[in-house]
Amino acid sequence: MSKGLQWMCIFACLCGASVARAAQFQGQVTFNGMPLPGATITATQGSKTVTLSADENGYYTFADLADGSWKIEISMQGFTKLEQTMVIAPNSPTIRWEMKLLPAAEMLAQVKVVQAQAAPVVAPPPVSKKDASKTQTAAAPEPQRPAEDAPQASNDGLLINGSVNNAATSQYTLSPAFGNSRNGGKGLYTGGFAVILNNSALDARSYALGGVTSAKPAYSDVTTVLTLGGPIRIPHLMPRGPNFFVAYEWTRDSTGTTLTGLVPTTAQRAEALPGSGVTPIDPVALYLLSKYPLANVASTSNYNYQVPVLNSTHQDAMQSRLDKTIGNKNQIYGRFAFENSRSNQINLFGFVDKTEVLGLNSSVNWQHRFSSRLFLTLGFEFSRQRTHITPFFAGRENVSGGIGGNGATNDSANWGPPTLSFSSGISGLSDGQSAFNRNRTDGGTASASWYRVHHNFTFGGDFRREEFNYLAQQNARGSFTFDGSATGISDFADFLEGKAKTSSIAYGNADKYFRQSVYDAFFTDDWRVTPEFTLNAGIRWEYGAPMTELKGRIVNLNLAQGFATASAVCGSAHPNCPTGAGLPSSLIRPDRLGIEPRVGISWRPIPGSTLVIRGGYGVYDDTSVYESTALAMAQQSPISTNLSLNYSTCPSLFDVAFTQCNSIAPDPFAVDPDFRVGYAQTWQLSAQRDLPASMQATVTYSGVKGTRGVQEFLPNTYANGAANPCPSCPLGFVYRTSNGNSEREAGSVQLRRRLRNGLTASLLYTYSKSIDDDAILGGQGAVSTGVNSQSSANARIAQDWRHPEAERSLSTFDQRHLLNFQLQYTTGQGIGGGTLLTGWKGKAFKEWTVLTRITAGSGLPETPVYLATVPGTSVTGTIRPDRTAASIYSGPTGHALNAAAYAGPASGQWGNAGRDSIKGPNQFSLDGSLARVFRLNNRWNLDIRVDASNLFNHVVFSSWNTTLQPFTNPSTALASNPLFGLPAGANSMRSLQLTTRVRF
């Protein structure tokens, strides 16, 4: 191997992984409500650490933190250190940190340590055992400097070298400024301008599941970011105005990808030609067949069609904040942000759906200081989001009306084709669903903080009024499923004759106005019991009222015991739907018992040791389940049309499916009127200790137990081949309860090397296991290509309604093994922070930061699906096959799974294959970045960074196709979906991104 190639390999290994797009994170540090300049703020994520100081108004801004979880530490001499782990994301709110003085004894001990380290003596003065027990443990002190190099200690010992308190107390300290030396009035302002570039020439071609190389779409991505902050000062009018910060982001983004699917073959299309001998051919089927493209991949591949597409997104976003201190006891601060995005999404058939989102978010807060120990904060928040989805056929071509369909075809927004689903894996025909939704939240908050001796009490409450306004139909164009049972030949033959196995439609009541009120109250005590032990304990009460519809247009079922009878009940009076049944207008009884105790500890069992034990326990409620429930209750009979039929009881031809069949049944949804809000109990215990060579080890055990999770099943249903046990009982509706449970336990070991000589690294291994029988939490896993969206949603419904607990299995997010490794190196750094090279070589070589990140994990569970219809319903996707003795993973060439490992369920029995019993493809990624800061002068900096994702262009599949085609007729064996066991998708290939940022 040549030396050049060796260096290229070394550089490639180091430049591994992409850092997420930077997000801005800002806050203010105060003491007794007043700004606290000079405080040190440290942000840590894995082995990456960023440190800066608060300015003269206590403000700080991290301009380029990567999105994700960061540990934030606020420290200052004489004050208690604050620590909190936070999730950083675009438009993160401004955080206010209130510092607290150390107790007198601890402050004195800390001062003695500072004086001992600063004094020009060879050895520090002895510290008594009593003082040592009161001093927080720190890292081993650095070797003593020569006397002439030591910072000069102040008379009182409280001044901190280089801080705002002492300015320049020695020849080695900084000038009296914040962050860097700034002259004149312009130094009061900070800002920057960034450009993020990406081009298709730098990215690899998307992986093609069809096996044929496709053209790569050409695109360029540009994102610009502009930031500016500082005081607003107008001479003679506003000499001491408020401080402001504004950030604006302009994005024009395109994403090229290759879509792959299965379309009708040439032989299948020939069956639809005159004289083919196949009769009768339904004219509606011919019309819909014309919307399918011709196959363009050789028949050697099971995927016979692929096409490169280019999706685009245009986004404008702005966030700002403003704060003003009034006198010595009052402060007002607030923020305002907006985001406007317009995107085009192209599907396999070339249909382009457009989505526009406009979001506004603002808040204002007032803080009053009654005394040095008591503070009151009041706030108000307002947010609004509008989402408008325009399908491809809206106002363009009335496909649904052209086939004689029913529903809302008179509305041009719903002119698209019906949703077609084929059990053989043929890609379902459809475009997007029209929607115009507006959501709004108004909220108020009040909290107070009271500091007393070793206790920090915080108490308060919040109120939110939430509005969800929808203008959308559920299924206005209808859905049709074909499985070959009508003709006994194939699902495509059924399609040509217009004989769907099941049909469904839902329209009417398009405008829905949901309302919900959410309340909470809390009390927390942060108690420093001893210098080595801190206890944080509190309790929270949270109540989210069940959602109501502004006009009472929601429906539930009043069910007799054992589901023997069912009758509709509405939220308001309706000619065909009475109210009552002892239910409120929400049709769900409220659950006000949201008591959430929480406790956390931090303990140094050995004074003076680096060993720290941390632990915590808490209970958290989930009130978000009401929205999806209310949506399902609003779109059903008798206030809207919601119908379904099965071919076994009515020939479901396209043009007469919902008009000339006497066996049409309403397809309702019902929820337990005593539905309870689910909650999760979480606990964690960790031990952390420093090791030699700048190493640190952390061992963590954590667990989560979910209770009252969502479950769904189909009452009174029975397996294929079995007799109906209760012909008079209501059938065909989905019932939602809150009897689900879940558990997750995880153990992790982290080994971290602190930044030293320019090198820092982190290795984290996590072993976990998650199980559940919760329909929403665990779900059904990846649903394969060719299954329509309705079947995907049905996948969470329990197979056997009498035994929903039998669904208990691995969760879809159960990743047994996960390894994260991160390495960062900054060139030119020697021992003690000096440079290894001098002169022009040193200037060119130093301060390059190389980051690589490797993530490797085991595959996620997936569920085998036997795409048969549940008797008496229009539901598909809930039944699983039987397991055979054959190996699951010994599939034919090119297939990861073996269809012979499964067979159709025995007559009259449900399938015995377990939910989430297939292991998905293993996951791996190697990402990285290369960056440098060029210091143009004492005020201006230029940042250059190149990010790379999937640097080695390694193909990683996201999931397998796990759908099995059912019997074509009872005398045949299980007919396997030709796509079964093939990859259902692939992760992104190599991508490069260049970021340039100018800061001042």
mmCIF file with all atom_site columns, N, CA and C in Angstrom, residues 140 309-310 410 478 823 832:
data_model
loop_
_atom_site.group_PDB
_atom_site.id
_atom_site.type_symbol
_atom_site.label_atom_id
_atom_site.label_alt_id
_atom_site.label_comp_id
_atom_site.label_asym_id
_atom_site.label_entity_id
_atom_site.label_seq_id
_atom_site.pdbx_PDB_ins_code
_atom_site.Cartn_x
_atom_site.Cartn_y
_atom_site.Cartn_z
_atom_site.occupancy
_atom_site.B_iso_or_equiv
_atom_site.pdbx_formal_charge
_atom_site.auth_seq_id
_atom_site.auth_comp_id
_atom_site.auth_asym_id
_atom_site.auth_atom_id
_atom_site.pdbx_PDB_model_num
ATOM 1  N N  . ALA A 1 140 ? -7.314  16.051 40.847 1.00 0.00 ? 140 ALA A N  1
ATOM 2  C CA . ALA A 1 140 ? -6.003  16.204 41.470 1.00 0.00 ? 140 ALA A CA 1
ATOM 3  C C  . ALA A 1 140 ? -5.389  17.524 41.045 1.00 0.00 ? 140 ALA A C  1
ATOM 4  N N  . VAL A 1 309 ? -36.275 10.285 -7.247 1.00 0.00 ? 309 VAL A N  1
ATOM 5  C CA . VAL A 1 309 ? -37.137 11.443 -7.006 1.00 0.00 ? 309 VAL A CA 1
ATOM 6  C C  . VAL A 1 309 ? -36.353 12.487 -6.222 1.00 0.00 ? 309 VAL A C  1
ATOM 7  N N  . LEU A 1 310 ? -36.820 13.705 -6.310 1.00 0.00 ? 310 LEU A N  1
ATOM 8  C CA . LEU A 1 310 ? -36.184 14.825 -5.625 1.00 0.00 ? 310 LEU A CA 1
ATOM 9  C C  . LEU A 1 310 ? -37.239 15.561 -4.815 1.00 0.00 ? 310 LEU A C  1
ATOM 10 N N  . ASN A 1 410 ? -67.327 15.560 -4.481 1.00 0.00 ? 410 ASN A N  1
ATOM 11 C CA . ASN A 1 410 ? -67.698 16.897 -4.936 1.00 0.00 ? 410 ASN A CA 1
ATOM 12 C C  . ASN A 1 410 ? -66.727 17.951 -4.431 1.00 0.00 ? 410 ASN A C  1
ATOM 13 N N  . GLY A 1 478 ? -62.289 6.074  -0.252 1.00 0.00 ? 478 GLY A N  1
ATOM 14 C CA . GLY A 1 478 ? -62.473 4.638  -0.104 1.00 0.00 ? 478 GLY A CA 1
ATOM 15 C C  . GLY A 1 478 ? -61.171 3.863  -0.146 1.00 0.00 ? 478 GLY A C  1
ATOM 16 N N  . LEU A 1 823 ? -14.564 9.829  19.228 1.00 0.00 ? 823 LEU A N  1
ATOM 17 C CA . LEU A 1 823 ? -13.169 10.233 19.391 1.00 0.00 ? 823 LEU A CA 1
ATOM 18 C C  . LEU A 1 823 ? -12.999 11.623 18.803 1.00 0.00 ? 823 LEU A C  1
ATOM 19 N N  . GLY A 1 832 ? 0.368   20.371 28.592 1.00 0.00 ? 832 GLY A N  1
ATOM 20 C CA . GLY A 1 832 ? 0.148   21.679 29.186 1.00 0.00 ? 832 GLY A CA 1
ATOM 21 C C  . GLY A 1 832 ? -0.515  22.658 28.258 1.00 0.00 ? 832 GLY A C  1
#
